[in-house]
Tab-separated table of C-alpha atoms in Angstrom:
chain	number	residue	atom	x	y	z
A	4	MET	CA	-138.669	100.481	-47.255
A	5	TYR	CA	-135.957	102.721	-48.696
A	6	ASP	CA	-132.880	101.292	-50.360
A	7	PHE	CA	-129.853	102.099	-48.161
A	8	ARG	CA	-127.606	102.224	-51.232
A	9	LYS	CA	-129.618	105.198	-52.513
A	10	ILE	CA	-129.552	106.900	-49.134
A	11	GLU	CA	-125.784	106.368	-48.819
A	12	ALA	CA	-125.296	107.901	-52.274
A	13	PHE	CA	-127.390	110.916	-51.265
A	14	CYS	CA	-125.404	111.339	-48.020
A	15	ARG	CA	-122.071	111.282	-49.825
A	16	VAL	CA	-123.262	113.887	-52.351
A	17	TYR	CA	-124.545	116.003	-49.446
A	18	GLU	CA	-121.114	115.824	-47.718
A	19	GLN	CA	-118.960	116.254	-50.814
A	20	ARG	CA	-121.258	118.796	-52.497
A	21	SER	CA	-120.466	116.984	-55.725
A	22	PHE	CA	-121.791	113.927	-57.614
A	23	SER	CA	-118.389	113.117	-59.065
A	24	ARG	CA	-116.573	113.295	-55.684
A	25	ALA	CA	-119.316	111.220	-54.078
A	26	GLY	CA	-118.736	108.635	-56.797
A	27	GLU	CA	-115.045	108.556	-56.008
A	28	VAL	CA	-115.748	108.008	-52.309
A	29	LEU	CA	-118.137	105.119	-53.013
A	30	PHE	CA	-116.204	103.743	-56.031
A	31	LEU	CA	-119.241	104.223	-58.261
A	32	SER	CA	-119.683	106.134	-61.500
A	33	GLN	CA	-121.215	109.588	-61.505
A	34	PRO	CA	-124.250	108.394	-63.556
A	35	THR	CA	-124.894	105.685	-60.965
A	36	ILE	CA	-124.780	108.189	-58.136
A	37	SER	CA	-127.113	110.532	-60.007
A	38	ALA	CA	-129.531	107.696	-60.736
A	39	HIS	CA	-129.576	106.693	-57.043
A	40	VAL	CA	-130.359	110.227	-55.931
A	41	GLN	CA	-133.023	110.794	-58.611
A	42	ALA	CA	-134.723	107.530	-57.683
A	43	LEU	CA	-134.717	108.489	-54.003
A	44	GLU	CA	-136.197	111.928	-54.797
A	45	SER	CA	-138.894	110.209	-56.862
A	46	GLU	CA	-139.694	107.773	-54.071
A	47	MET	CA	-139.933	110.556	-51.457
A	48	GLY	CA	-141.785	112.940	-53.791
A	49	VAL	CA	-139.533	115.883	-52.965
A	50	LYS	CA	-136.378	117.502	-54.305
A	51	LEU	CA	-133.407	116.800	-52.027
A	52	LEU	CA	-130.520	118.527	-53.806
A	53	ASP	CA	-130.200	121.655	-55.921
A	54	ARG	CA	-127.694	121.485	-58.788
A	55	MET	CA	-125.919	124.863	-58.917
A	56	GLY	CA	-123.456	124.400	-61.787
A	57	ARG	CA	-120.596	122.302	-60.422
A	58	THR	CA	-121.789	122.747	-56.829
A	59	VAL	CA	-124.607	120.774	-55.220
A	60	LEU	CA	-126.558	122.286	-52.303
A	61	PRO	CA	-129.162	120.532	-50.138
A	62	THR	CA	-132.754	121.674	-50.056
A	63	PRO	CA	-134.476	122.005	-46.660
A	64	ALA	CA	-135.887	118.513	-47.186
A	65	GLY	CA	-132.366	117.281	-47.965
A	66	VAL	CA	-131.049	118.693	-44.660
A	67	VAL	CA	-133.756	116.850	-42.718
A	68	LEU	CA	-133.151	113.584	-44.579
A	69	TYR	CA	-129.389	113.778	-44.072
A	70	ARG	CA	-129.717	114.343	-40.329
A	71	HIS	CA	-131.988	111.307	-39.884
A	72	SER	CA	-129.958	109.181	-42.316
A	73	ILE	CA	-126.759	109.730	-40.342
A	74	ARG	CA	-128.523	108.539	-37.196
A	75	ALA	CA	-129.819	105.489	-39.026
A	76	PHE	CA	-126.300	104.581	-40.180
A	77	GLU	CA	-125.057	105.135	-36.641
A	78	GLU	CA	-127.625	102.619	-35.381
A	79	LEU	CA	-126.513	100.121	-37.999
A	80	ASP	CA	-122.866	100.612	-36.902
A	81	ALA	CA	-123.954	100.157	-33.301
A	82	ALA	CA	-125.701	96.916	-34.224
A	83	LYS	CA	-122.597	95.638	-35.987
A	84	SER	CA	-120.491	96.579	-32.982
A	85	GLU	CA	-122.805	94.866	-30.512
A	86	ILE	CA	-122.809	91.755	-32.655
A	87	SER	CA	-118.988	91.879	-32.678
A	88	SER	CA	-118.969	92.246	-28.923
A	89	LEU	CA	-120.769	88.917	-28.650
A	90	MET	CA	-117.648	87.462	-30.166
A	91	GLY	CA	-115.417	89.254	-27.676
A	92	GLU	CA	-114.525	92.140	-29.998
A	93	VAL	CA	-114.548	95.900	-29.565
A	94	ALA	CA	-115.190	97.277	-33.045
A	95	GLY	CA	-116.909	100.055	-34.963
A	96	GLU	CA	-116.670	103.792	-35.667
A	97	ILE	CA	-116.883	106.262	-32.780
A	98	LEU	CA	-118.358	109.720	-33.442
A	99	LEU	CA	-116.396	112.006	-31.156
A	100	GLY	CA	-116.719	115.752	-30.579
A	101	ALA	CA	-114.056	117.878	-28.939
A	102	SER	CA	-113.279	121.523	-28.286
A	103	THR	CA	-110.007	122.834	-29.683
A	104	ILE	CA	-107.672	122.247	-26.732
A	105	PRO	CA	-108.676	118.633	-26.090
A	106	ALA	CA	-108.683	117.904	-29.817
A	107	GLY	CA	-105.148	119.221	-30.288
A	108	TYR	CA	-103.400	118.527	-26.966
A	109	ILE	CA	-105.236	115.839	-24.953
A	110	LEU	CA	-106.864	113.421	-27.378
A	111	PRO	CA	-104.069	112.606	-29.871
A	112	ASP	CA	-102.200	110.245	-27.521
A	113	LEU	CA	-105.431	108.857	-26.072
A	114	VAL	CA	-107.021	108.139	-29.467
A	115	THR	CA	-103.816	106.630	-30.792
A	116	GLY	CA	-103.436	104.378	-27.750
A	117	PHE	CA	-107.041	103.204	-27.927
A	118	ILE	CA	-106.988	102.367	-31.650
A	119	ARG	CA	-103.718	100.477	-31.211
A	120	LYS	CA	-105.339	98.511	-28.362
A	121	PHE	CA	-108.560	97.928	-30.355
A	122	PRO	CA	-107.510	97.941	-34.023
A	123	LYS	CA	-111.041	97.207	-35.272
A	124	THR	CA	-112.236	100.616	-34.082
A	125	SER	CA	-111.991	103.943	-35.896
A	126	MET	CA	-112.754	107.571	-34.969
A	127	ASN	CA	-114.675	110.409	-36.595
A	128	LEU	CA	-113.654	113.567	-34.791
A	129	THR	CA	-115.562	116.894	-35.019
A	130	VAL	CA	-113.896	119.970	-33.549
A	131	LYS	CA	-116.063	122.874	-32.330
A	132	ASP	CA	-116.201	125.140	-29.277
A	133	SER	CA	-117.285	123.595	-25.997
A	134	HIS	CA	-120.870	124.891	-26.145
A	135	ALA	CA	-121.329	123.540	-29.689
A	136	VAL	CA	-119.886	120.154	-28.752
A	137	ILE	CA	-122.264	119.894	-25.763
A	138	ARG	CA	-125.200	120.750	-28.049
A	139	ALA	CA	-124.017	118.048	-30.482
A	140	VAL	CA	-124.027	115.512	-27.642
A	141	LEU	CA	-127.533	116.559	-26.619
A	142	ASN	CA	-128.738	116.305	-30.221
A	143	CYS	CA	-127.041	112.879	-30.621
A	144	ASP	CA	-124.900	114.199	-33.489
A	145	VAL	CA	-121.833	112.793	-31.674
A	146	MET	CA	-121.620	109.908	-29.218
A	147	LEU	CA	-119.199	111.558	-26.755
A	148	GLY	CA	-117.734	115.016	-26.274
A	149	VAL	CA	-114.526	116.197	-24.620
A	150	VAL	CA	-114.885	119.825	-23.505
A	151	GLY	CA	-113.540	122.496	-21.203
A	152	ALA	CA	-116.861	123.609	-19.700
A	153	VAL	CA	-119.793	122.121	-17.822
A	154	GLU	CA	-123.433	122.945	-18.547
A	155	ASN	CA	-126.270	121.876	-16.289
A	156	HIS	CA	-128.758	119.591	-18.077
A	157	PRO	CA	-130.581	116.536	-16.705
A	158	ASP	CA	-129.647	114.448	-19.737
A	159	LEU	CA	-125.887	115.123	-19.524
A	160	GLU	CA	-123.209	113.472	-17.445
A	161	PHE	CA	-119.717	114.981	-17.209
A	162	THR	CA	-116.647	112.901	-16.288
A	163	HIS	CA	-113.564	114.757	-15.054
A	164	LEU	CA	-110.489	113.934	-17.174
A	165	VAL	CA	-107.666	116.491	-16.986
A	166	ASP	CA	-106.686	119.405	-14.726
A	167	ASP	CA	-105.385	122.591	-16.262
A	168	GLU	CA	-105.330	126.329	-15.605
A	169	LEU	CA	-105.729	129.424	-17.720
A	170	ILE	CA	-102.919	131.962	-17.742
A	171	VAL	CA	-102.428	135.380	-19.288
A	172	VAL	CA	-99.603	135.646	-21.850
A	173	LYS	CA	-97.983	138.229	-24.129
A	174	ALA	CA	-95.138	138.678	-26.553
A	175	PRO	CA	-91.911	139.474	-24.619
A	176	SER	CA	-91.577	142.684	-26.669
A	177	LEU	CA	-95.015	144.030	-25.670
A	178	ASN	CA	-94.757	146.679	-22.983
A	179	LEU	CA	-97.743	146.928	-20.671
A	180	PRO	CA	-98.751	149.927	-18.515
A	181	GLY	CA	-99.058	149.441	-14.778
A	182	SER	CA	-96.911	149.085	-11.743
A	183	ARG	CA	-95.742	145.600	-10.780
A	184	LYS	CA	-93.898	143.819	-8.052
A	185	ASN	CA	-94.886	140.190	-8.185
A	186	ALA	CA	-98.055	140.740	-10.192
A	187	TYR	CA	-100.108	143.387	-11.973
A	188	SER	CA	-103.487	144.542	-10.673
A	189	LEU	CA	-106.841	143.997	-12.283
A	190	ASP	CA	-107.068	147.769	-12.820
A	191	ASP	CA	-103.834	147.545	-14.819
A	192	ALA	CA	-105.274	144.703	-16.888
A	193	CYS	CA	-108.355	146.728	-17.844
A	194	SER	CA	-106.120	149.185	-19.760
A	195	TRP	CA	-104.291	146.523	-21.827
A	196	PRO	CA	-105.175	145.460	-25.352
A	197	TRP	CA	-106.835	142.029	-25.168
A	198	ILE	CA	-107.336	139.156	-27.567
A	199	ILE	CA	-110.166	136.882	-26.366
A	200	ARG	CA	-112.098	133.903	-27.556
A	201	ASN	CA	-115.620	134.216	-28.913
A	202	GLU	CA	-118.593	133.331	-26.717
A	203	GLY	CA	-119.195	129.570	-26.597
A	204	SER	CA	-115.631	128.569	-25.891
A	205	GLY	CA	-114.790	126.912	-22.552
A	206	THR	CA	-111.786	129.252	-22.255
A	207	ARG	CA	-114.044	132.353	-22.540
A	208	LYS	CA	-116.513	130.926	-19.997
A	209	THR	CA	-113.808	130.173	-17.414
A	210	PHE	CA	-112.219	133.614	-17.952
A	211	GLU	CA	-115.548	135.371	-17.521
A	212	GLU	CA	-116.215	133.412	-14.306
A	213	GLY	CA	-112.764	134.405	-12.945
A	214	LEU	CA	-113.364	138.067	-13.735
A	215	GLY	CA	-116.833	137.902	-12.236
A	216	LYS	CA	-115.454	136.867	-8.833
A	217	SER	CA	-113.676	140.233	-8.790
A	218	GLY	CA	-116.744	142.173	-9.913
A	219	LEU	CA	-115.564	142.556	-13.508
A	220	SER	CA	-116.525	141.191	-16.917
A	221	SER	CA	-114.974	141.159	-20.373
A	222	ARG	CA	-116.885	144.405	-21.050
A	223	ASP	CA	-114.464	146.118	-18.681
A	224	LEU	CA	-111.504	145.159	-20.859
A	225	LYS	CA	-110.090	146.869	-23.898
A	226	ILE	CA	-110.750	144.150	-26.463
A	227	GLU	CA	-108.746	144.460	-29.684
A	228	LEU	CA	-109.714	141.158	-31.263
A	229	LYS	CA	-112.133	138.207	-30.804
A	230	VAL	CA	-111.139	134.889	-32.358
A	231	ASP	CA	-112.630	131.453	-32.900
A	232	SER	CA	-109.658	129.306	-31.946
A	233	THR	CA	-107.008	128.886	-29.284
A	234	GLN	CA	-104.280	128.839	-31.891
A	235	ALA	CA	-105.383	132.164	-33.342
A	236	SER	CA	-105.397	133.875	-29.986
A	237	ILE	CA	-101.839	132.624	-29.311
A	238	GLN	CA	-100.539	133.666	-32.718
A	239	TYR	CA	-101.884	137.192	-32.432
A	240	ALA	CA	-100.438	137.477	-28.954
A	241	GLN	CA	-97.071	136.332	-30.310
A	242	ALA	CA	-97.339	139.015	-32.977
A	243	GLY	CA	-97.653	141.625	-30.254
A	244	LEU	CA	-101.226	142.743	-30.813
A	245	GLY	CA	-102.135	142.267	-27.139
A	246	VAL	CA	-102.436	139.883	-24.248
A	247	THR	CA	-104.539	136.741	-24.247
A	248	VAL	CA	-105.760	134.143	-21.799
A	249	THR	CA	-105.083	130.534	-22.696
A	250	SER	CA	-104.335	127.074	-21.395
A	251	ARG	CA	-100.991	126.481	-19.652
A	252	LEU	CA	-101.067	123.054	-21.210
A	253	VAL	CA	-101.067	124.565	-24.699
A	254	VAL	CA	-98.330	127.207	-24.271
A	255	ALA	CA	-95.944	125.253	-22.039
A	256	ASP	CA	-93.338	124.928	-24.792
A	257	LEU	CA	-93.700	128.557	-25.911
A	258	LEU	CA	-93.143	129.756	-22.360
A	259	LYS	CA	-90.112	127.522	-21.994
A	260	SER	CA	-88.592	128.785	-25.246
A	261	GLY	CA	-89.298	132.414	-24.453
A	262	ALA	CA	-91.622	132.932	-27.392
A	263	LEU	CA	-94.302	134.023	-24.927
A	264	ALA	CA	-94.148	135.527	-21.430
A	265	GLU	CA	-96.597	134.801	-18.607
A	266	ILE	CA	-98.284	137.724	-16.848
A	267	ARG	CA	-99.450	137.356	-13.279
A	268	ILE	CA	-102.509	139.318	-12.208
A	269	GLU	CA	-103.416	139.694	-8.519
A	270	ALA	CA	-106.690	138.077	-7.491
A	271	LEU	CA	-107.181	136.366	-10.861
A	272	LYS	CA	-107.075	132.574	-10.416
A	273	LEU	CA	-108.362	130.516	-13.315
A	274	PRO	CA	-108.309	126.743	-12.614
A	275	ARG	CA	-109.776	124.841	-15.505
A	276	ASN	CA	-110.731	121.211	-16.075
A	277	PHE	CA	-111.556	119.132	-19.091
A	278	TYR	CA	-114.407	116.626	-19.125
A	279	ALA	CA	-115.964	113.861	-21.153
A	280	VAL	CA	-119.691	114.514	-21.685
A	281	GLN	CA	-122.278	111.932	-22.599
A	282	ASN	CA	-126.003	111.924	-23.171
A	283	LEU	CA	-127.637	109.680	-20.535
A	284	ARG	CA	-130.650	109.078	-22.791
A	285	ARG	CA	-128.443	107.472	-25.418
A	286	GLY	CA	-127.182	103.896	-25.074
A	287	PHE	CA	-123.459	103.303	-25.466
A	288	PHE	CA	-122.419	100.482	-27.737
A	289	PRO	CA	-119.344	98.501	-26.680
A	290	ALA	CA	-116.656	100.503	-28.575
A	291	MET	CA	-117.911	103.791	-27.083
A	292	ALA	CA	-118.168	102.366	-23.593
A	293	SER	CA	-114.655	100.970	-23.908
A	294	PHE	CA	-113.258	104.311	-25.175
A	295	LEU	CA	-114.782	106.251	-22.257
A	296	ALA	CA	-113.385	103.704	-19.795
A	297	TYR	CA	-109.995	103.846	-21.493
A	298	ILE	CA	-109.632	107.668	-21.472
A	299	SER	CA	-110.926	107.824	-17.896
A	300	GLU	CA	-108.321	105.332	-16.748
A	301	GLN	CA	-105.458	106.937	-18.671
A	302	THR	CA	-106.171	110.467	-17.515
A	303	ALA	CA	-106.666	109.322	-13.883
A	304	ALA	CA	-103.192	107.756	-14.061
A	305	MET	CA	-101.805	111.037	-15.424
A	306	ARG	CA	-103.349	113.011	-12.518
A	307	ASP	CA	-102.022	110.565	-9.958
A	308	SER	CA	-98.481	110.828	-11.365
A	309	VAL	CA	-98.334	114.640	-10.962
């Protein structure tokens, strides 16, 4: 049986890419950390880390061990949480994945409220695009995801949380070609400079679906820039590079202040929802089950109040 102290030392070096920083995290000396890792490599008969000057990089064997070690530590945390639940407590760390809009605009109040209600819990939040978060849920790298897209898979269950819509925005100073009464046409929109999200984002998927209902795709647009984040698309639109499609929830204050202007396009309707996604093959320990119940109740109350 492997010594978990050695495995934890290895994991911290893997994450920090440094023996000295790993020692600081674990409150151990650098020689102790090095000794733990060397002993583990000796026991396993394989090199786990490459020392590249001041930087430490994992070997392929190190990547495999880290992935399985993290899952082992998750199971230990789950066991501690279940034991705590026998005493009427909700406790433990929750590994949460979220796409950029939920991470920045939906979850802050929900996470804060939950931790205040259950102070023995903590969160570890990973932010990626919706597709990557869903893959992380499938691979059991996170316990729960909050995303802006749905993917069909027999192991996944999506719970509706928040209603939103995508809108097209621009800098007030940007002049666009096309005739307009109450709205521009899709033909007009095809001639504009566009800033769009990269493939994998829920925003991009919803936008593509909306265009597809009119017989178009993003290939029909004049794309000036592709970006990885919602914030980047908004900032470049504010700078006047082009128009972008984004969440009304995100830009509400910018529209109100006049920093951005909304553009209406005939026949382009982009309703968009956000969901919690879980892996049905994975058991929920009490803290995770309580968190899903909490955010479902809170967001349902928000929808009912609108």
